[in-house]
Coordinates of C-alpha atoms and ligand atoms in Angstrom, one line a residue:
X27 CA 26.9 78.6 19.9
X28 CA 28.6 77.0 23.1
X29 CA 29.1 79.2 26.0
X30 CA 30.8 78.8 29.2
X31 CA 30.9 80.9 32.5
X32 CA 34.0 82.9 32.3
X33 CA 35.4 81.9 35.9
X34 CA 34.6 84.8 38.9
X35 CA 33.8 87.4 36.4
X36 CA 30.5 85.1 36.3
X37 CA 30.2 86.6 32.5
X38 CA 28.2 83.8 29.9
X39 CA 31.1 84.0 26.7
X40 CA 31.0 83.0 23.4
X41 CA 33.6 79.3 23.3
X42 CA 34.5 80.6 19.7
X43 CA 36.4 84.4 20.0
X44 CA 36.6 86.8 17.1
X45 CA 40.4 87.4 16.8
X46 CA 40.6 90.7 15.1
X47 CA 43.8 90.6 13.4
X48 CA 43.3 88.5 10.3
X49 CA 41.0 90.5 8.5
X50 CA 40.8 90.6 5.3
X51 CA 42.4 93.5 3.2
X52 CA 42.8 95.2 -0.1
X53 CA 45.4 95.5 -2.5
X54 CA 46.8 98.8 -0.7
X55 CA 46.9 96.4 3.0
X56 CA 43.8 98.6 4.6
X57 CA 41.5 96.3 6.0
X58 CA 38.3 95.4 3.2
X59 CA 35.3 96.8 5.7
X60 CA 33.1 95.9 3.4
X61 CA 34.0 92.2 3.9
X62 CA 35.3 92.5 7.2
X63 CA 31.2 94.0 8.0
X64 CA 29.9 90.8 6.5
X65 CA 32.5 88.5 8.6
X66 CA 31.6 90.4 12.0
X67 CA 27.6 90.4 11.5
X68 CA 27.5 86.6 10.8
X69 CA 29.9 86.1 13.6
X70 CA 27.6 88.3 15.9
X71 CA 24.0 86.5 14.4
X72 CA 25.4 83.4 14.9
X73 CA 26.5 83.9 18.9
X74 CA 29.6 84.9 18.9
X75 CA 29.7 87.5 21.9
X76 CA 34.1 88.1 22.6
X77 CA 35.8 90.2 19.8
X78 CA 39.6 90.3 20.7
X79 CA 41.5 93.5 19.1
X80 CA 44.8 95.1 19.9
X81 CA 46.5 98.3 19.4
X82 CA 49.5 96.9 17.0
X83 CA 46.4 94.5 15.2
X84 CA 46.2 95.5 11.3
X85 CA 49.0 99.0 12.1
X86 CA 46.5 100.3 14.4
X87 CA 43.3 99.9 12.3
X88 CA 41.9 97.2 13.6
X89 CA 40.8 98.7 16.9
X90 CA 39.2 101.4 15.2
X91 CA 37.6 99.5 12.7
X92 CA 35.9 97.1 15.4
X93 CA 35.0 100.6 17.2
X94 CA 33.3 101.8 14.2
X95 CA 31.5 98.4 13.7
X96 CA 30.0 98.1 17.1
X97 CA 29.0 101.6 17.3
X98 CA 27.6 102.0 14.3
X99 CA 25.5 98.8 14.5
X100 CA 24.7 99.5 18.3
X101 CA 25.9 96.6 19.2
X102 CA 28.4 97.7 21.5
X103 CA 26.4 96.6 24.6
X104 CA 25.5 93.4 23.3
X105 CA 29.3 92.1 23.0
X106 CA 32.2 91.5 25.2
X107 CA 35.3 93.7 23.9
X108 CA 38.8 92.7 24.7
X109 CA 42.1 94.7 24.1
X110 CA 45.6 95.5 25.1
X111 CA 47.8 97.6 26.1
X112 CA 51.1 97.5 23.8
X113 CA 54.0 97.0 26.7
X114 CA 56.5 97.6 24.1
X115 CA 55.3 100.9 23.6
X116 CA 55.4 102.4 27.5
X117 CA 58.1 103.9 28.8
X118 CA 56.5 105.9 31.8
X119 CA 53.6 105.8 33.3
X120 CA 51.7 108.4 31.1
X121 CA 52.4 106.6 28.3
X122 CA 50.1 104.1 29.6
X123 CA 47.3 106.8 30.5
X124 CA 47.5 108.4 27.0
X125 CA 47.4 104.7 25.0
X126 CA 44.6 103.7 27.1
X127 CA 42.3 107.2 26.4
X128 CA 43.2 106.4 22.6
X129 CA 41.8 103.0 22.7
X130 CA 38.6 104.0 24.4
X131 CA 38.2 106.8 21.5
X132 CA 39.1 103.9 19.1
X133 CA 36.8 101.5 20.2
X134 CA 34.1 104.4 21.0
X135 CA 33.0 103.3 24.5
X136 CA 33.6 104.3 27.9
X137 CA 34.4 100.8 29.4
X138 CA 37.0 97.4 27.7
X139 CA 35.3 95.0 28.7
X140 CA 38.5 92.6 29.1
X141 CA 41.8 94.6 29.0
X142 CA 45.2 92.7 28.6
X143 CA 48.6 93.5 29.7
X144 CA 50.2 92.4 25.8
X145 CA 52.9 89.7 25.1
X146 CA 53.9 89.6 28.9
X147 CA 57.6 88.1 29.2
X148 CA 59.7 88.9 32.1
X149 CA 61.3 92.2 31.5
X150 CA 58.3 93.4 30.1
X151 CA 56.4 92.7 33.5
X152 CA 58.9 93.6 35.7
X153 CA 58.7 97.2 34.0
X154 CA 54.9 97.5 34.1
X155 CA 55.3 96.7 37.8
X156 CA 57.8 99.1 38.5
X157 CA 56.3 102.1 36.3
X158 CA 53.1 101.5 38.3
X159 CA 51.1 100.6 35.5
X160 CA 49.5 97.6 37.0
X161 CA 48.2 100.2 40.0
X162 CA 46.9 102.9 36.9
X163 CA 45.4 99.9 35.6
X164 CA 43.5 98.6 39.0
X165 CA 42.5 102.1 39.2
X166 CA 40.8 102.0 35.7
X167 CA 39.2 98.9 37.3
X168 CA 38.0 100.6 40.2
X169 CA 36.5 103.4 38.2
X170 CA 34.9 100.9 36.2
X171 CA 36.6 101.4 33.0
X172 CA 38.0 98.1 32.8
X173 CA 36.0 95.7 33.8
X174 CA 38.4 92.5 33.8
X175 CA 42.2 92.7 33.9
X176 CA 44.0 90.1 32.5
X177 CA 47.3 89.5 30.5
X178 CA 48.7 87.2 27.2
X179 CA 51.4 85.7 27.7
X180 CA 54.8 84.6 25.7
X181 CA 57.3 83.5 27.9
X182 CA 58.6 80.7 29.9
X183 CA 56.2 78.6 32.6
X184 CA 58.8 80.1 35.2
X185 CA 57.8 83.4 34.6
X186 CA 54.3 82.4 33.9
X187 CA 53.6 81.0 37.4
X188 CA 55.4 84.2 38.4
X189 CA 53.1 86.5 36.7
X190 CA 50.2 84.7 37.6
X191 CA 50.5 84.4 40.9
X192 CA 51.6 88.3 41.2
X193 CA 47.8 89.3 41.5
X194 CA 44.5 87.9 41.8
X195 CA 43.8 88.7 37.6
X196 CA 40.3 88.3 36.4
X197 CA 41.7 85.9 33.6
X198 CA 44.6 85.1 31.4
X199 CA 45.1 84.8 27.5
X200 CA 47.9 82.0 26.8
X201 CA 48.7 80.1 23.4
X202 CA 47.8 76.4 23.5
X203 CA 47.3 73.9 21.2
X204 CA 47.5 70.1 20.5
X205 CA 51.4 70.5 18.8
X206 CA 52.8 73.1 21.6
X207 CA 51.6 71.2 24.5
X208 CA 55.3 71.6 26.6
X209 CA 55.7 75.4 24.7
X210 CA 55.7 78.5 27.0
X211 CA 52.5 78.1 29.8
X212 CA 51.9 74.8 27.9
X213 CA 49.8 72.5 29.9
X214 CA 51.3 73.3 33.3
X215 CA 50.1 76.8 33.1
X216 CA 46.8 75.2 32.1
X217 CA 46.4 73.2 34.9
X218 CA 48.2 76.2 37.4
X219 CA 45.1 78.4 36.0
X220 CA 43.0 76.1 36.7
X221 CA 43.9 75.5 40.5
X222 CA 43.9 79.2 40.7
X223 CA 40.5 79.6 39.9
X224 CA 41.7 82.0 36.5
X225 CA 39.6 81.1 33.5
X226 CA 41.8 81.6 30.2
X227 CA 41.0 82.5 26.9
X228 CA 43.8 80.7 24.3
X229 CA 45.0 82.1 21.6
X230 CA 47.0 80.1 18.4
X231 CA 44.7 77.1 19.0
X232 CA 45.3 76.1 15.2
X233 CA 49.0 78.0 15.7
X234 CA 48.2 80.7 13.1
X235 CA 46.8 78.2 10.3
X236 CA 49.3 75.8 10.8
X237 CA 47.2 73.2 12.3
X238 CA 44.2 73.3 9.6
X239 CA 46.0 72.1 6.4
X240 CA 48.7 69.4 6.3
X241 CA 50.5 66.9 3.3
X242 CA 47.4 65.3 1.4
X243 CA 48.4 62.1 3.9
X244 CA 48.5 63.5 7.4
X245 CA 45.3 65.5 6.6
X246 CA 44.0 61.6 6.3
X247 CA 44.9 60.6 9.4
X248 CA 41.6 63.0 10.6
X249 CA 39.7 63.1 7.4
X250 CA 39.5 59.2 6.8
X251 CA 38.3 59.1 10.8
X252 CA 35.4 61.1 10.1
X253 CA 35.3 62.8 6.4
X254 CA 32.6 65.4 8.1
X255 CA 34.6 66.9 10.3
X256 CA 37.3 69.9 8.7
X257 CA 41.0 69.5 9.6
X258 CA 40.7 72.4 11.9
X259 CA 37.7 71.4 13.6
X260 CA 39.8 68.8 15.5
X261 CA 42.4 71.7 16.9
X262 CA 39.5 73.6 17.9
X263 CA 37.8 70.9 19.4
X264 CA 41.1 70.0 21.4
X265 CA 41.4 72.9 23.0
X266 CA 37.7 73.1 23.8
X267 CA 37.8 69.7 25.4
X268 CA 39.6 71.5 28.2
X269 CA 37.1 73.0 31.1
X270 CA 39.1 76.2 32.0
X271 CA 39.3 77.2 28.4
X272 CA 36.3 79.4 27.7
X273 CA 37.5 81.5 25.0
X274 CA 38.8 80.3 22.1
X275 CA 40.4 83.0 19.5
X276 CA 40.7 82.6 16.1
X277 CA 41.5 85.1 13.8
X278 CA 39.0 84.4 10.2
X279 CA 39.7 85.9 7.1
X280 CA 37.3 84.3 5.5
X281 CA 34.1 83.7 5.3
X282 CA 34.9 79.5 5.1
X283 CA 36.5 79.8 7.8
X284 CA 33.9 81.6 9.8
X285 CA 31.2 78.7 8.9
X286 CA 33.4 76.3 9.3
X287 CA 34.1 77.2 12.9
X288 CA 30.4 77.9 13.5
X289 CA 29.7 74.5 12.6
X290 CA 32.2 73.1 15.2
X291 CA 31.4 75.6 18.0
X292 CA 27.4 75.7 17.5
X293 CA 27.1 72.0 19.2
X294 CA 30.5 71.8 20.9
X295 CA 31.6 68.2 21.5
X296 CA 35.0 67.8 23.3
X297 CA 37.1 65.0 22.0
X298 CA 35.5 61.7 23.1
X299 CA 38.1 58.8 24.2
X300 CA 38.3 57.3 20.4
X301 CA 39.4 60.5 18.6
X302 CA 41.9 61.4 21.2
X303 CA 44.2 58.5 19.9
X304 CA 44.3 60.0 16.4
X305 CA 45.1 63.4 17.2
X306 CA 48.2 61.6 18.8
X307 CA 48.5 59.5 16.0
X308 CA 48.8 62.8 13.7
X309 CA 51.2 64.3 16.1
X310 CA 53.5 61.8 16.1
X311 CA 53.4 61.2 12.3
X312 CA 54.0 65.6 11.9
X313 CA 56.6 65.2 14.8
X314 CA 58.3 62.5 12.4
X315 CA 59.0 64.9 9.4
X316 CA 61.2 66.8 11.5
X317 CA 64.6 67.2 9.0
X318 CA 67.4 66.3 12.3
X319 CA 66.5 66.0 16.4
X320 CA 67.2 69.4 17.5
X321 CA 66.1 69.5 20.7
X322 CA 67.1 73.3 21.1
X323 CA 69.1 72.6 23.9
X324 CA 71.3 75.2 23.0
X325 CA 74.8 73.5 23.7
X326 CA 76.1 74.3 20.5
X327 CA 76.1 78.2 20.8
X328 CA 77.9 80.8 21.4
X329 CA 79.1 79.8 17.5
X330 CA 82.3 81.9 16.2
X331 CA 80.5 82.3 12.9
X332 CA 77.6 83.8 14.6
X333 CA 75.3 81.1 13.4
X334 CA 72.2 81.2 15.5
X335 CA 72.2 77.0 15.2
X336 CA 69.3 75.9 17.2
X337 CA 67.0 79.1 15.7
X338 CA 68.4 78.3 12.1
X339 CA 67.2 74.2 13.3
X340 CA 63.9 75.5 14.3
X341 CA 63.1 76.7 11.2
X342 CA 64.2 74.2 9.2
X343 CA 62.0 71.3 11.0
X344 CA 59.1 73.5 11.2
X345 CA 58.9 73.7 7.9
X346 CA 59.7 69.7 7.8
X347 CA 56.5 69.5 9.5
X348 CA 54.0 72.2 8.1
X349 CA 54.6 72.8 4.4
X350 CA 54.7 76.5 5.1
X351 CA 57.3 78.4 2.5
X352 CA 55.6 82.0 3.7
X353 CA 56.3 81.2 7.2
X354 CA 59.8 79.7 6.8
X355 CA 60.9 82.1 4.7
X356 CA 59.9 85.0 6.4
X357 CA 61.5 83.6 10.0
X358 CA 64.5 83.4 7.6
X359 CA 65.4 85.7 5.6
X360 CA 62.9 88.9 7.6
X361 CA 63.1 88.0 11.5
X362 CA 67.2 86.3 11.5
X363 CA 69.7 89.0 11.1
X364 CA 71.8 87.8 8.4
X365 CA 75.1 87.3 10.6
X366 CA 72.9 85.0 12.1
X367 CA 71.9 82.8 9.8
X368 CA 73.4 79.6 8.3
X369 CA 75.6 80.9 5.8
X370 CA 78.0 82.0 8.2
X371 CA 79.3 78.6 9.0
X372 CA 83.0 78.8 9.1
X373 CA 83.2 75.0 9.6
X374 CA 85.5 75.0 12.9
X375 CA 83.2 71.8 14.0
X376 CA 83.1 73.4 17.5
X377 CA 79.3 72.9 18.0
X378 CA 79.3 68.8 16.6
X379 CA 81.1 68.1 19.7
X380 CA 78.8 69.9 21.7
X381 CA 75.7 68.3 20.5
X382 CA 74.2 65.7 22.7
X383 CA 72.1 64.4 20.1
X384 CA 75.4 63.7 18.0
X385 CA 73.9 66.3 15.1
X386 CA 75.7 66.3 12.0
X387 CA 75.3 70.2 12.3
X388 CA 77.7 71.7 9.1
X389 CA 76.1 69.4 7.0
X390 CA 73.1 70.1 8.1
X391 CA 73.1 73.8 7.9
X392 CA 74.2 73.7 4.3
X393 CA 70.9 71.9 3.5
X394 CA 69.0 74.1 5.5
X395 CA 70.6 76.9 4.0
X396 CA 70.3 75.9 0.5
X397 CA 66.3 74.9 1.0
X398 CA 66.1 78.2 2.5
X399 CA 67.2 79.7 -0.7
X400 CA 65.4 77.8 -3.3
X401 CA 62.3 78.5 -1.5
X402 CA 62.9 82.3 -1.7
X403 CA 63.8 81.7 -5.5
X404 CA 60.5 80.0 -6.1
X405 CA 58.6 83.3 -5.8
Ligands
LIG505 S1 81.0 74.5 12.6 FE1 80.0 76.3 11.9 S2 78.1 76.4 13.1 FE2 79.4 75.0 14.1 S3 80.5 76.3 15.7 FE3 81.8 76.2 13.8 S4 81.2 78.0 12.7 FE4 79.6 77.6 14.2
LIG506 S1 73.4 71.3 20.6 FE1 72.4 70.0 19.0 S2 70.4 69.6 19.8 FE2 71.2 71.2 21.1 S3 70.5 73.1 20.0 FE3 72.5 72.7 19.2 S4 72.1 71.5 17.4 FE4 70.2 71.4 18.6

């Protein structure tokens, strides 16, 4: 296993993370502990040292399951435990005090070893500040209950370099990976980090599976380059090849998964100057199965249907790109409101002379819509 010194804290972690929220489960959604056991030990006996859980992870179970685990095993001292307190869920200050004695019951210890301000955006900070739970949580520090404060982040690199440079944190959790480069802290908040002196654990590096299976011909642009190597090697191996990342989380289901990563993270090698070509090379080629150039610009909206244009757009190319009906089809028809989505179009052409990119943006909806549809019909 590769290990790097996280930052100040001076602490020797594990380059691979456990990400406890992909578990497997059972029929009845409870998480399968049997199998879940097996995933954990062979992460553990094979180096792994930084096991990443959250309160929402698995509807609560998953800190309690990793509890159980550690304590049961004895292991507890042995590993690096990270978790978070849910922002959405404080509304004063005691909220905070009670969620935070809960987790230590959950997780069965008397000390998180990194604890994260969750999901940090801008209202969500601002809050925490002003409720004083950043103070409670310095306190906890102090007392020696946390022993590194931190926070993940989902929000713009403006409010990023805001958060960041609030307090002198101990380290910082952002999503990063070879096709989000320019999305939320990106690579700016990389290199920010960096300058400040805040290592930063990454989470998404293979944006939740996305990057690990492609068409049968992108997944040749890395597989004819060097048939040993997994598609998701090279995401992992991207991120890696970045100095002030020294926690990378990925969330394994399965137990190919786990070896898989093993085998990439047990000799580490960063991206040498050949390879870094054809990760652009795939990039580009994913890039170009985008269905229309939506830049989200957002000139198009407010729309007097209600069509949420550049979301409905978003969609669409993404699944353009990955091949993924789940994903699309949830984002559709689960997280858009119906008065939202494309079917809504009234046709006023309002938003086609808004668009700098010249969209053809009725048309376009109707296919988006109607690919929409017969994916949800395919079930
Ligand atoms: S054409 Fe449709 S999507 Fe465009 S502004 Fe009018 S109602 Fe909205
Ligand atoms: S104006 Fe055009 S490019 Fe911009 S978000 Fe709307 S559809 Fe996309």
């Amino acid at each position: 296993m590769h290990y790097r010194i996280m930052g100040k804290t001076g602490l020797e972690t594990s380059l691979l993370g456990y990400g406890c929220m992909r578990f497997p489960t059972l029929e009845n959604g409870k998480i399968d502990r049997l199998e879940a056991t097996r995933l954990l030990l062979k992460a553990y006996e094979n180096g792994v040292n930084y096991f990443d859980t959250a309160w929402p992870y698995h509807g609560g179970e998953s800190e309690r399951f990793v509890g159980e685990f550690f304590h049961t095993t004895g292991l507890r001292d042995k590993v690096y435990l990270a978790t978070k307190l849910p922002l959405w869920a404080v509304d004063k200050l005691e909220d905070a005090e009670r969620i935070f004695s809960e987790q230590l019951e959950h997780l069965k210890t008397d000390h998180i070893d990194f604890y994260l301000l969750h999901a940090v955006n801008a209202a969500r900070f601002d809050k925490m500040v002003e409720l004083g739970v950043v103070k409670l949580l310095e306190g906890y520090k102090e007392e020696g209950k946390i022993k590194n404060l931190g926070f993940s982040f989902h929000d713009s690199y403006e409010t990023f370099e805001r958060v960041i440079k609030y307090r002198d944190w101990d380290f910082c959790q952002i999503q990063f990976n070879y096709m989000d480069e320019d999305i939320q802290a990106g690579r700016r908040g990389y290199e920010l980090a960096k300058d400040l002196g805040i290592p930063l654990v990454i989470m998404e590096p293979a944006k939740g599976g996305a990057l690990t299976n492609y068409a049968p011909d992108v997944n040749r642009i890395f597989t004819d380059a060097e048939p040993d190597r997994s598609v998701a090697s090279w995401a992992f191996r991207w991120v890696g090849s970045f100095r002030n990342v020294k926690v990378i989380l990925s969330g394994m289901t399965k137990m190919e998964q786990l070896e898989d990563n093993l085998k990439t993270f047990d000799n580490f090698e960063p991206l040498t100057e050949e390879e870094s070509p054809i990760v652009d090379k795939l990039v580009a080629t994913v890039r170009s199965r985008t269905f229309n150039g939506c830049t989200g610009c957002r000139y198009c909206v407010p729309c007097p249907g209600g069509v949420e244009i550049p979301r409905v757009f978003r969609i669409w190319n993404d699944y353009g790109m990955y091949n993924n009906a789940g994903s699309a089809k949830w984002a559709y028809f689960h997280d858009m409101k119906p008065e939202a989505r494309a079917d809504n179009c009234l046709e006023c052409g309002v938003c086609e002379t808004a668009c700098p990119q010249g969209l053809s943006i009725r048309e376009n909806l109707k296919a988006a819509h109607s690919l929409f549809e017969s994916l949800q019909k395919a079930e």
